Amino acid sequence: MLEIKDLHASVDGTPILKGISLTIGDGEVHAIMGPNGSGKSTLSNVLAGREDYTITKGSITYKGKDLTELAIEERASAGIFLAFQYPTEIPGVTTMTFLKTAVNAQRKVRGEEELNAVTFLKLVRQKAKELKVDEDMLKRPLNVGFSGGEKKRAETLQMSLLEPSLAVLDETDSGLDIDALKIVADGVNRLRAPDRSMIVITHYQRLLDYIVPDHVHVLAKGRIIRSGGKELAKELEASGYTDLTESAA
Amino acid sequence: MSDQALTYLDANGVAAVGPAWLDVRRKAARASFADAGFPHRRVEAWRYTDLSRLIAKTDWQPAMPHAGAVLVPEGRSNPFAAITSHKLVFVNGFFRPDLSELEGLPAGVEILPLEAALESGTKFETAFDANGPEAVAPIAALNTACAKDGAVIRLGEGVALDQPVQLIHYTPDGGATASHTRNVIELGAGASMTLLEAQIGWGGAYLVDRLTNLTLGEGASLTHVRIEDEDAQAVHIATVLGDVAAEASYVAGTLAIGGRAGRLQTALRFTGEDAHAESNTAYLLRDQQQLDSTIIADHAVPGCTSGALAKGVLDGEATGVFQGKVIVAPHAQKSDAKQMSNALLLSRDAAMNAKPELEIYADDVQCAHGSTIGELDGDALFYLRSRGIDEQTARRMLISAFLGGVLEQIPHEEARDLLSERAAGWFESRSGGEA
Ligand SMILES: Nc1ncnc2c1ncn2[C@@H]1O[C@H](COP(=O)(O)OP(=O)(O)OP(=O)(O)O)[C@@H](O)[C@H]1O
Ligand SMILES: [Mg+2]
């Protein structure tokens, strides 16, 4: 699905990612943990194609193709989805209108028929219900005034509508109450499929009790300093990052 | 004395052809305009719109009637065509009965061209006396001295006109020609109507000056919807000057997309308590277009509310101007006035000048004013694109979102939707497809 090789990326000339290599097979779920400021969100943004970041070295191959050649929207239509750590508030754009535009834009690129208003509404209602997203929220401007947890749920709703091949969840658990965490995790688990891979970025082992990863990586100072199985998350929960980052330095 | 003004008046002024009450006023206006000259940038209220310079180096001659059919270019047609209305059509500033629709006017409603109204002996002394505040007075004088035709709309007491009235102005011919139009609109106490105005031209370099005198009686209500879509080389001025009586209401919604340089100036004075006036303007400019939206609300009496909202999208080397002025007289307590200017700059070379002004002499008032100038939000653009929405569509969504809340204020739903469509058309026609 995804192969990152020796990836270096910088912003305004400051190197942030300093040689990341990561291979994600079809259907795999990889968790990325690591201290604040270590580059987790930077990696997500680079995958989604944010133009503020410059790739200075290395490669990203997605489904056998050079991902860096694709524009932001082309990556989305090719199946990459980033659930933002801080979803952007967009006043004046109704959530429902946005969802429909996004779904149909991707369908169009893939040569699928666009969904009409009725079909789309049915689909959104069903997904919203599963994720316990209040329908009234969909009539509001996108993310505007949504609570922290509501934003994360809205991101999950978008993901379940867009059905990506590679989902990157950047701290989708932060800001969620215990019930919401369960609902969102269930939503994510429903999407798990042999042809769908996920990168789950989190600070908390708790999420990984619900979304059980195949691999866990620790990112520190722009590098992956340790990788392991799901038990690595438990170990980190107990010991913290200090030992690891010190031994890596 | 201004030579520029004298030369202009000699070519374009209307000679004394009667009626006598009007000739007197034309003469006075001519003298006053000759004295003051075309407003220029050293006149504070015209700092950003140097009309004197804009019309300089051109030997302006009066526009002539356009013979025959009017072939409106594709995409530039009257946006209100589908709305069943009473209609007055002017071409090059001259009334065209063959294109107008004035049959079946209900009782208490008078709609006719100015020339016919003057011939019938109707007097409009007050409409031609009022020159308005300093900012608009020079143009009011110019208009009085030069206006040949226009529309007269009068509603008797309590008349609620169901169908809107359309005033459609086409300017198919240019080449250094000028036209001056005077509209007189009087609504009796409790009368109400919707005015749909379209100003559309494709004749190249021309100058149009349209002035509308409004008199709203007690409790009268006027909805005024406008589109300004003049030729990319034209200079245009649209003035609304009027009095709003107690409990009367004036709500304007304007979409301005045309012209090389334009000034929309509205000066309203409250003459009775609990009246309301608001102007909502959306302007979309590119290349070297410039548009000046100047709005003056004179709270001469207590208890009135006024609002001025202007939102501009500026691309290329376009320039936007917002001048708002609220005057609250010493005894005009409980006045409520709002002014807001928002500009979205799509290019580095675009510019915006905003100047909200408050002159408040009363203490128990609510006045709010502000202005913002910004660019498209890069984070928002990234967010939309990261969901598969192409850049052009994403930009368009954000621009429409920015404009939201202006045209929405138009109380006439059909007209509002038609104007929104025309605004969307502006994006389609953007050259280069940058957004
Ligand atoms: N646009 C930017 N301009 C300047 N510095 C940036 C920018 N984006 C990221 N950085 C810096 O890069 C480093 C990595 O940031 P990033 O957001 O990727 O961390 P993170 O691992 O996601 O942290 P957290 O766990 O707090 O979310 C930080 O030091 C941050 O300040
Ligand atoms: Mg982060």
XYZ file of C-alpha atoms and ligand atoms in Angstrom:
716
model
C 0.000 0.000 0.000
C 2.532 2.570 1.165
C 6.285 2.652 1.177
C 8.145 5.582 2.667
C 11.908 5.566 2.168
C 14.369 7.825 3.960
C 11.916 10.724 3.929
C 13.271 14.157 4.805
C 10.954 17.130 4.901
C 11.342 20.693 6.047
C 9.214 23.753 6.563
C 10.600 27.203 5.809
C 14.053 25.663 5.634
C 13.805 23.943 9.024
C 14.172 20.167 8.761
C 11.365 18.376 10.625
C 11.362 14.861 9.213
C 14.845 13.455 9.173
C 14.873 10.128 7.448
C 11.647 8.208 7.939
C 11.215 4.766 6.451
C 7.962 2.934 6.839
C 6.252 0.168 4.906
C 2.547 -0.456 5.287
C 1.003 -3.495 3.725
C -2.575 -3.871 2.497
C -5.069 -4.085 5.333
C -2.508 -3.270 8.013
C -3.013 -0.852 10.863
C 0.078 0.971 12.061
C 0.107 3.073 15.172
C 2.512 5.986 15.473
C 3.271 7.362 18.890
C 5.829 9.856 20.021
C 6.447 13.031 21.995
C 4.896 16.382 21.181
C 6.633 18.079 18.306
C 8.287 14.911 17.045
C 6.834 15.252 13.530
C 3.743 13.031 13.553
C 1.395 15.667 12.145
C 4.088 16.767 9.736
C 4.255 13.255 8.351
C 0.447 13.158 7.980
C 0.420 16.493 6.202
C 3.214 15.466 3.895
C 1.232 12.362 2.964
C -1.849 14.477 2.271
C 0.250 16.821 0.128
C 0.299 20.025 2.108
C 2.332 22.515 0.118
C 3.991 24.228 3.089
C 6.304 21.258 3.468
C 9.176 20.558 1.146
C 10.425 17.053 0.662
C 14.186 17.383 0.558
C 15.079 13.735 0.263
C 13.585 10.278 0.035
C 10.490 8.840 -1.609
C 6.865 7.971 -0.959
C 5.365 5.212 -3.042
C 1.632 4.648 -2.820
C 0.024 1.725 -4.607
C 3.197 1.461 -6.684
C 3.178 5.117 -7.777
C 5.186 8.143 -6.733
C 2.784 9.901 -4.384
C 4.660 13.181 -4.467
C 3.699 13.652 -8.110
C 0.018 13.962 -7.191
C -1.801 17.157 -6.249
C -3.647 17.281 -2.926
C -7.046 16.506 -4.439
C -5.610 13.764 -6.638
C -4.250 12.000 -3.565
C -7.694 12.172 -1.990
C -9.347 10.653 -5.024
C -6.624 8.013 -5.100
C -7.802 6.974 -1.638
C -5.729 8.914 0.868
C -7.629 10.426 3.752
C -6.255 12.484 6.599
C -8.357 12.918 9.706
C -6.923 16.196 10.952
C -5.595 16.708 14.442
C -7.099 20.188 14.293
C -9.891 20.230 11.693
C -10.150 23.642 10.033
C -13.262 25.716 10.630
C -14.741 26.908 7.361
C -17.445 29.524 7.857
C -20.034 29.865 5.116
C -19.650 26.321 3.797
C -22.404 24.069 5.075
C -21.171 20.685 6.275
C -23.755 18.844 4.191
C -22.890 20.754 1.004
C -19.223 20.125 1.624
C -19.739 16.383 2.166
C -21.728 16.034 -1.022
C -19.218 18.059 -3.044
C -16.342 15.962 -1.716
C -18.001 12.583 -2.256
C -19.111 13.460 -5.766
C -15.784 15.050 -6.690
C -14.034 11.785 -5.846
C -16.657 9.682 -7.600
C -16.317 11.790 -10.724
C -12.550 11.391 -10.826
C -12.937 7.648 -10.438
C -15.469 7.531 -13.259
C -18.344 6.617 -10.966
C -21.778 8.137 -11.265
C -22.364 11.118 -8.981
C -24.878 10.556 -6.201
C -28.105 12.498 -6.437
C -29.360 14.507 -3.500
C -31.762 11.837 -2.261
C -29.337 8.934 -2.416
C -26.658 11.020 -0.797
C -28.896 12.161 2.018
C -29.849 8.572 2.782
C -26.212 7.572 2.898
C -25.189 10.440 5.152
C -28.066 9.813 7.519
C -27.129 6.193 7.915
C -23.449 6.943 8.556
C -24.267 9.842 10.867
C -26.500 7.573 12.877
C -23.779 4.955 13.239
C -21.384 7.587 14.540
C -24.045 9.309 16.631
C -23.448 12.565 14.776
C -26.423 14.854 15.249
C -28.053 15.669 11.923
C -28.405 19.286 12.954
C -24.640 19.493 12.986
C -24.610 18.774 9.269
C -26.633 21.889 8.601
C -24.042 24.038 10.310
C -20.973 25.541 8.657
C -18.141 23.055 8.448
C -16.493 22.541 11.851
C -17.476 26.046 12.927
C -18.192 26.077 16.625
C -18.058 22.275 16.793
C -16.727 21.095 20.124
C -13.407 19.250 20.111
C -15.148 15.901 20.223
C -17.712 16.883 17.605
C -14.939 17.816 15.222
C -13.312 14.420 15.629
C -16.601 12.666 15.091
C -17.207 14.757 11.975
C -13.782 13.719 10.669
C -14.695 10.079 11.240
C -17.974 10.623 9.420
C -16.114 12.037 6.436
C -13.830 9.052 6.439
C -16.669 6.581 6.467
C -18.338 8.412 3.577
C -15.186 8.674 1.499
C -14.082 5.080 2.161
C -10.359 5.672 1.657
C -7.701 3.045 0.945
C -5.230 4.660 3.299
C -6.583 6.534 6.290
C -4.307 8.616 8.466
C -5.923 9.376 11.811
C -4.039 12.148 13.530
C -4.997 12.041 17.209
C -8.595 11.328 16.353
C -9.021 10.155 19.947
C -7.973 13.392 21.593
C -10.867 15.394 22.907
C -13.270 12.462 22.837
C -15.145 11.416 25.942
C -15.120 7.718 26.858
C -18.370 6.906 25.071
C -17.377 8.866 21.999
C -14.032 7.122 21.878
C -15.844 3.808 21.710
C -18.205 5.043 18.984
C -15.398 6.457 16.868
C -13.255 3.343 17.356
C -16.197 1.170 16.305
C -16.590 3.364 13.248
C -12.940 2.926 12.385
C -13.073 -0.811 12.987
C -16.070 -1.144 10.680
C -13.861 0.275 7.957
C -11.083 -2.216 8.515
C -10.765 -4.303 5.383
C -8.141 -6.343 3.572
C -7.682 -3.564 1.016
C -7.700 -0.677 3.449
C -4.723 0.369 5.543
C -4.521 2.824 8.399
C -2.022 4.964 10.207
C -3.271 5.746 13.694
C -1.450 8.539 15.473
C -2.153 8.700 19.179
C -0.674 9.551 22.533
C -2.769 6.993 24.360
C -2.605 3.267 24.623
C -6.347 3.323 25.383
C -7.321 3.909 21.733
C -5.186 0.947 20.738
C -7.240 -1.287 23.011
C -10.130 -0.569 20.675
C -8.303 -0.222 17.371
C -5.757 -2.978 17.687
C -2.697 -2.210 15.534
C -0.530 -4.645 13.655
C 2.548 -2.511 14.260
C 3.528 0.290 16.598
C 6.216 2.882 15.808
C 7.784 5.519 17.952
C 8.606 8.786 16.233
C 11.022 11.159 17.927
C 12.824 14.182 16.511
C 11.762 13.340 12.998
C 12.879 9.721 13.021
C 11.323 6.382 13.819
C 13.386 5.254 16.754
C 11.602 2.058 17.546
C 9.066 -0.293 15.993
C 7.296 -3.271 17.434
C 4.033 -5.087 17.881
C 0.991 -3.942 19.814
C 2.730 -4.687 23.133
C 5.116 -1.773 22.463
C 2.294 0.652 23.172
C 1.766 -0.881 26.608
C 5.444 -0.680 27.339
C 5.485 3.018 26.418
C 2.458 3.688 28.582
C 4.440 2.358 31.526
C 7.884 3.796 30.824
C 7.262 6.965 28.788
C 9.478 8.190 25.957
C 12.403 9.473 28.017
C 14.373 6.245 28.111
C 13.875 5.669 24.403
C 14.728 9.139 23.205
C 17.801 9.241 25.404
C 19.102 5.934 24.204
C 18.483 7.011 20.615
C 20.337 10.264 21.012
C -14.560 77.836 -12.427
C -13.448 74.598 -13.998
C -12.675 74.520 -17.701
C -13.136 70.801 -17.737
C -16.635 71.191 -16.310
C -17.550 74.060 -18.644
C -16.454 72.182 -21.738
C -18.378 69.180 -20.558
C -21.520 71.151 -19.779
C -21.420 72.949 -23.120
C -21.518 69.628 -24.913
C -23.749 67.645 -22.571
C -25.921 70.075 -20.622
C -29.606 70.273 -21.415
C -30.690 73.612 -22.840
C -33.634 75.494 -21.372
C -36.517 73.656 -22.977
C -38.959 73.889 -20.108
C -40.879 73.449 -17.988
C -39.915 76.699 -16.334
C -39.557 75.304 -12.802
C -37.056 72.808 -14.126
C -35.138 75.281 -16.277
C -34.475 77.394 -13.202
C -33.060 74.408 -11.399
C -31.000 73.241 -14.341
C -29.468 76.669 -14.623
C -28.580 76.754 -10.935
C -27.161 73.228 -11.091
C -25.104 74.131 -14.121
C -23.632 77.137 -12.363
C -22.864 75.129 -9.267
C -21.216 72.285 -11.195
C -19.229 74.682 -13.371
C -17.951 76.249 -10.214
C -17.011 73.059 -8.375
C -15.928 71.008 -11.365
C -15.643 67.243 -11.545
C -14.724 65.911 -8.126
C -11.089 64.885 -7.856
C -8.817 63.254 -5.304
C -8.201 66.434 -3.330
C -11.884 66.457 -2.448
C -11.989 64.268 0.657
C -15.118 62.299 -0.318
C -13.570 61.533 -3.711
C -10.076 60.764 -2.541
C -10.091 57.244 -3.926
C -12.167 57.944 -7.019
C -10.645 60.760 -8.992
C -13.512 61.361 -11.382
C -11.852 64.381 -12.914
C -8.916 62.255 -13.953
C -11.035 59.272 -14.971
C -12.954 61.304 -17.522
C -10.093 63.545 -18.602
C -8.625 63.550 -22.108
C -11.935 62.562 -23.642
C -14.134 64.785 -25.721
C -17.413 63.628 -24.210
C -20.479 63.964 -26.400
C -24.074 63.160 -25.542
C -25.156 59.588 -26.242
C -27.625 59.255 -29.106
C -30.710 57.092 -29.279
C -29.921 53.590 -30.476
C -31.855 52.667 -33.563
C -33.306 49.205 -33.907
C -32.833 45.995 -32.019
C -30.634 45.710 -28.949
C -28.388 42.691 -29.218
C -27.248 41.855 -25.715
C -24.036 39.789 -25.625
C -24.294 36.253 -24.330
C -24.318 35.944 -20.571
C -25.003 39.634 -20.094
C -28.791 39.609 -20.443
C -31.169 41.146 -17.960
C -30.965 38.707 -15.032
C -34.504 39.590 -13.961
C -36.047 38.780 -17.342
C -37.951 35.789 -15.976
C -39.674 37.782 -13.251
C -43.096 39.058 -14.279
C -42.819 42.806 -13.843
C -43.780 46.224 -15.019
C -40.829 47.311 -17.069
C -39.130 50.437 -18.361
C -36.239 49.940 -20.735
C -33.715 52.632 -21.582
C -31.126 52.325 -24.320
C -28.194 54.733 -24.331
C -30.192 56.627 -21.736
C -33.328 56.991 -23.861
C -36.666 55.406 -23.094
C -37.666 52.628 -25.469
C -41.431 52.123 -25.426
C -41.167 49.171 -27.785
C -39.082 47.222 -25.264
C -41.018 48.316 -22.183
C -44.087 46.829 -20.576
C -46.394 49.250 -18.867
C -49.865 47.924 -19.567
C -52.291 47.089 -16.819
C -50.944 49.261 -14.060
C -53.133 49.031 -10.967
C -54.964 52.090 -9.656
C -52.787 54.504 -7.706
C -49.661 53.570 -9.629
C -47.874 55.871 -12.012
C -44.912 54.521 -13.971
C -43.687 56.489 -16.947
C -40.596 58.002 -18.506
C -39.436 61.347 -17.173
C -40.031 63.149 -20.438
C -43.664 62.095 -20.511
C -44.086 62.967 -16.853
C -42.743 66.463 -17.468
C -44.972 66.922 -20.498
C -47.979 65.984 -18.442
C -47.227 68.923 -16.183
C -46.179 67.002 -13.103
C -43.817 68.969 -10.910
C -40.941 67.411 -9.036
C -39.419 70.466 -7.477
C -38.269 68.693 -4.349
C -36.679 65.875 -6.313
C -34.625 68.406 -8.247
C -33.889 70.609 -5.273
C -32.216 68.018 -3.117
C -28.504 67.840 -3.759
C -27.715 65.677 -0.762
C -24.584 65.795 1.367
C -21.272 67.109 0.130
C -20.081 63.719 -1.069
C -22.839 63.383 -3.641
C -23.772 67.027 -4.286
C -21.450 67.621 -7.280
C -22.903 64.632 -9.098
C -26.437 65.642 -8.184
C -25.779 69.020 -9.787
C -24.205 67.446 -12.858
C -27.177 65.146 -13.197
C -29.725 67.928 -12.857
C -27.895 69.933 -15.506
C -27.599 67.060 -17.970
C -30.333 64.455 -17.381
C -32.546 63.958 -20.397
C -34.657 60.998 -19.474
C -35.334 58.559 -16.693
C -38.134 56.830 -14.896
C -40.852 58.249 -12.743
C -42.534 55.844 -10.365
C -45.213 57.046 -7.988
C -47.330 54.945 -5.680
C -50.333 56.429 -3.942
C -51.028 56.015 -0.252
C -51.336 52.422 0.843
C -50.691 50.933 -2.607
C -48.887 47.616 -2.419
C -47.572 46.840 -5.870
C -47.523 43.068 -6.343
C -45.344 42.902 -9.404
C -41.874 44.382 -9.196
C -40.898 47.274 -11.424
C -37.866 46.712 -13.607
C -35.649 49.537 -14.761
C -33.343 48.183 -17.403
C -30.581 50.345 -18.817
C -28.643 49.082 -21.807
C -25.664 50.911 -23.232
C -24.818 49.244 -26.536
C -23.004 52.244 -28.023
C -19.968 54.004 -26.674
C -17.043 55.871 -28.103
C -16.741 58.805 -25.714
C -20.456 59.261 -25.208
C -22.164 60.222 -22.009
C -25.678 59.731 -20.707
C -27.344 61.145 -17.641
C -30.509 59.612 -16.284
C -32.785 60.886 -13.560
C -35.234 58.602 -11.789
C -37.848 59.879 -9.401
C -39.451 57.411 -7.038
C -42.138 58.457 -4.606
C -43.956 56.045 -2.360
C -46.970 57.395 -0.513
C -47.640 56.495 3.101
C -47.851 52.745 3.565
C -47.068 51.986 -0.087
C -44.702 49.185 -0.966
C -42.869 47.815 -3.990
C -39.791 46.037 -5.299
C -37.543 47.775 -7.789
C -35.286 45.616 -9.940
C -32.621 47.568 -11.733
C -30.123 46.294 -14.272
C -27.388 48.443 -15.761
C -25.775 46.549 -18.585
C -23.478 47.885 -21.266
C -21.043 46.706 -23.900
C -20.418 49.819 -25.953
C -16.807 50.351 -24.895
C -15.750 53.663 -23.424
C -18.766 55.569 -22.179
C -19.874 57.494 -19.145
C -23.165 56.902 -17.397
C -24.522 58.875 -14.511
C -27.784 57.712 -13.021
C -29.405 59.418 -10.118
C -32.454 58.164 -8.291
C -34.409 60.468 -6.028
C -36.305 58.527 -3.404
C -39.103 59.742 -1.229
C -40.538 57.134 1.068
C -43.683 58.208 2.918
C -44.572 57.071 6.418
C -44.522 53.311 6.701
C -43.632 52.870 3.027
C -41.358 50.055 2.014
C -39.000 49.762 -0.947
C -36.842 46.789 -1.867
C -34.200 47.825 -4.364
C -32.262 45.097 -6.164
C -29.543 46.093 -8.604
C -26.971 44.652 -10.894
C -24.194 46.852 -12.260
C -22.647 45.211 -15.280
C -21.253 47.982 -17.439
C -18.626 47.645 -20.146
C -15.063 46.973 -18.971
C -14.060 50.401 -20.303
C -16.996 52.369 -18.940
C -17.087 54.869 -16.123
C -20.345 54.681 -14.207
C -21.909 56.479 -11.309
C -25.135 55.424 -9.651
C -26.498 57.731 -7.005
C -29.419 57.104 -4.693
C -30.513 60.155 -2.823
C -33.521 60.238 -0.606
C -35.678 60.826 2.389
C -37.116 58.064 4.505
C -40.123 58.984 6.645
C -41.268 57.489 9.940
C -41.492 53.700 10.010
C -40.549 53.457 6.362
C -38.019 50.924 5.153
C -35.470 50.861 2.335
C -33.564 47.646 1.702
C -31.044 47.542 -1.131
C -29.053 44.630 -2.496
C -26.540 45.267 -5.240
C -24.239 43.075 -7.265
C -21.548 45.038 -9.066
C -19.362 43.216 -11.561
C -18.866 45.611 -14.436
C -17.224 48.820 -15.473
C -13.708 50.137 -15.610
C -14.439 52.496 -12.735
C -17.619 52.932 -10.820
C -19.072 54.696 -7.886
C -22.228 53.570 -6.138
C -23.236 56.308 -3.783
C -26.240 56.250 -1.546
C -27.199 59.079 0.770
C -30.315 58.666 2.827
C -31.805 60.903 5.444
C -34.317 59.830 8.022
C -37.121 62.325 8.370
C -39.281 60.364 10.804
C -38.709 58.007 13.725
C -38.436 54.221 13.623
C -37.418 54.107 9.996
C -34.922 51.643 8.556
C -32.467 51.754 5.680
C -29.852 49.243 4.614
C -27.541 48.772 1.667
C -25.933 45.441 0.950
C -23.363 45.426 -1.799
C -21.362 42.601 -3.290
C -18.732 43.518 -5.839
C -16.521 41.262 -7.866
C -13.680 42.902 -9.716
C -10.718 41.886 -11.809
C -8.125 43.372 -14.156
C -7.932 47.090 -13.495
C -11.508 47.582 -12.444
C -12.293 49.825 -9.551
C -15.462 50.273 -7.593
C -16.304 52.767 -4.922
C -19.185 52.079 -2.605
C -20.054 55.183 -0.630
C -22.941 55.069 1.814
C -24.156 57.902 3.969
C -26.868 57.535 6.577
C -28.144 60.711 8.169
C -29.892 59.966 11.427
C -31.564 63.352 11.683
C -34.293 61.999 13.970
C -34.333 59.503 16.858
C -35.004 55.784 16.796
C -33.920 54.784 13.288
C -31.759 51.879 12.176
C -29.321 51.871 9.287
C -26.930 49.310 7.891
C -24.219 49.309 5.283
C -22.569 46.070 4.305
C -20.129 45.812 1.420
C -18.178 42.713 0.486
C -15.701 42.767 -2.328
C -13.711 40.102 -4.114
C -10.719 41.682 -5.808
C -8.577 39.925 -8.367
C -5.904 41.134 -10.760
C -5.084 44.758 -10.185
C -8.587 45.689 -9.086
C -9.253 48.304 -6.442
C -12.169 48.448 -4.050
C -13.290 51.448 -2.070
C -15.692 51.588 0.825
C -16.686 54.860 2.374
C -19.333 54.748 5.030
C -20.560 57.679 6.948
C -23.075 57.741 9.752
C -24.282 61.059 11.082
C -26.324 61.071 14.259
C -27.891 64.413 15.150
C -27.682 65.599 18.789
C -31.272 64.691 19.640
C -31.366 61.490 17.561
C -31.273 59.136 20.550
C -31.781 55.381 20.156
C -30.196 55.447 16.720
C -28.702 52.166 15.599
C -26.153 52.205 12.787
C -23.904 49.508 11.450
C -21.232 49.667 8.783
C -19.079 46.823 7.650
C -16.663 46.422 4.781
C -15.025 43.090 3.996
C -12.611 42.600 1.159
C -11.074 39.415 -0.126
C -7.904 39.949 -2.131
C -7.204 37.184 -4.610
C -4.075 38.769 -5.967
C -1.111 40.663 -4.618
C -1.783 43.532 -6.954
C -5.364 44.064 -5.814
C -6.022 46.853 -3.342
C -8.703 47.969 -0.959
C -9.363 51.325 0.660
C -11.913 51.339 3.442
C -12.961 54.398 5.348
C -15.813 54.037 7.803
C -16.703 57.296 9.504
C -18.936 58.133 12.423
C -20.187 61.582 13.290
C -22.177 61.095 16.433
C -23.639 63.941 18.423
C -26.115 61.952 20.512
C -25.170 59.779 23.489
C -27.743 57.014 23.630
C -26.896 55.317 20.356
C -25.589 52.010 19.054
C -23.055 52.398 16.315
C -20.758 49.714 15.067
C -18.323 49.877 12.240
C -15.481 47.807 10.993
C -13.541 46.692 8.013
C -11.523 43.637 7.144
C -9.142 42.881 4.320
C -7.990 39.325 3.866
C -6.892 36.589 1.547
C -8.261 33.126 0.929
C -7.533 30.940 3.937
C -4.771 28.534 2.933
C -5.716 26.050 5.651
C -9.307 25.993 4.463
C -8.169 25.505 0.885
C -5.951 22.599 1.917
C -8.733 21.062 3.964
C -11.218 21.130 1.078
C -8.696 19.835 -1.429
C -7.619 17.059 0.941
C -11.170 15.737 0.555
C -10.856 15.530 -3.209
C -12.345 18.878 -4.163
C -10.295 20.387 -6.987
C -8.533 23.659 -6.367
C -10.762 25.755 -8.578
C -13.948 24.464 -6.982
C -12.451 24.826 -3.522
C -11.512 28.443 -4.177
C -14.965 29.109 -5.535
C -16.571 27.560 -2.453
C -14.506 29.790 -0.198
C -15.210 32.913 -2.232
C -18.956 32.195 -2.214
C -18.737 31.568 1.507
C -17.054 34.921 1.924
C -19.785 36.646 -0.058
C -22.486 34.850 1.891
C -24.746 37.095 3.844
C -24.764 39.981 1.371
C -27.068 38.948 -1.439
C -28.930 36.809 1.103
C -30.242 40.038 2.582
C -32.359 40.684 -0.510
C -35.948 40.094 0.566
C -37.127 39.154 -2.954
C -36.262 35.479 -3.227
C -36.371 35.066 -6.986
C -34.286 38.191 -7.601
C -31.836 37.076 -4.933
C -31.350 33.673 -6.581
C -30.951 35.223 -10.020
C -28.289 37.612 -8.761
C -26.470 34.792 -6.989
C -26.432 32.902 -10.278
C -24.964 35.925 -12.003
C -22.311 36.129 -9.317
C -21.486 32.464 -9.927
C -21.192 33.304 -13.623
C -18.456 35.757 -12.744
C -16.276 32.883 -11.559
C -16.929 30.930 -14.755
C -15.855 33.833 -16.911
C -12.625 34.415 -15.047
C -9.832 34.256 -17.551
C -6.894 31.961 -16.929
C -8.986 29.766 -14.624
C -6.867 30.687 -11.640
C -9.846 30.298 -9.345
N 4.374 25.251 9.515
C 5.316 25.135 10.420
N 6.162 26.145 10.679
C 7.144 26.032 11.603
N 7.320 24.935 12.349
C 6.508 23.909 12.131
C 5.474 23.939 11.185
N 4.828 22.773 11.202
C 5.446 22.039 12.152
N 6.453 22.712 12.707
C 7.325 22.238 13.764
O 7.664 20.933 13.464
C 7.733 20.148 14.639
C 6.845 18.934 14.479
O 5.509 19.326 14.533
P 4.318 18.289 14.417
O 3.072 19.055 14.432
O 4.559 17.416 13.265
O 4.464 17.469 15.774
P 3.566 16.321 16.365
O 4.441 15.162 16.505
O 2.352 16.148 15.570
O 3.227 16.897 17.796
P 1.902 16.761 18.710
O 2.003 15.454 19.397
O 2.026 17.876 19.678
O 0.726 16.879 17.826
C 7.328 21.058 15.765
O 8.478 21.506 16.416
C 6.626 22.188 15.097
O 6.748 23.379 15.803
Mg 0.406 16.472 15.905
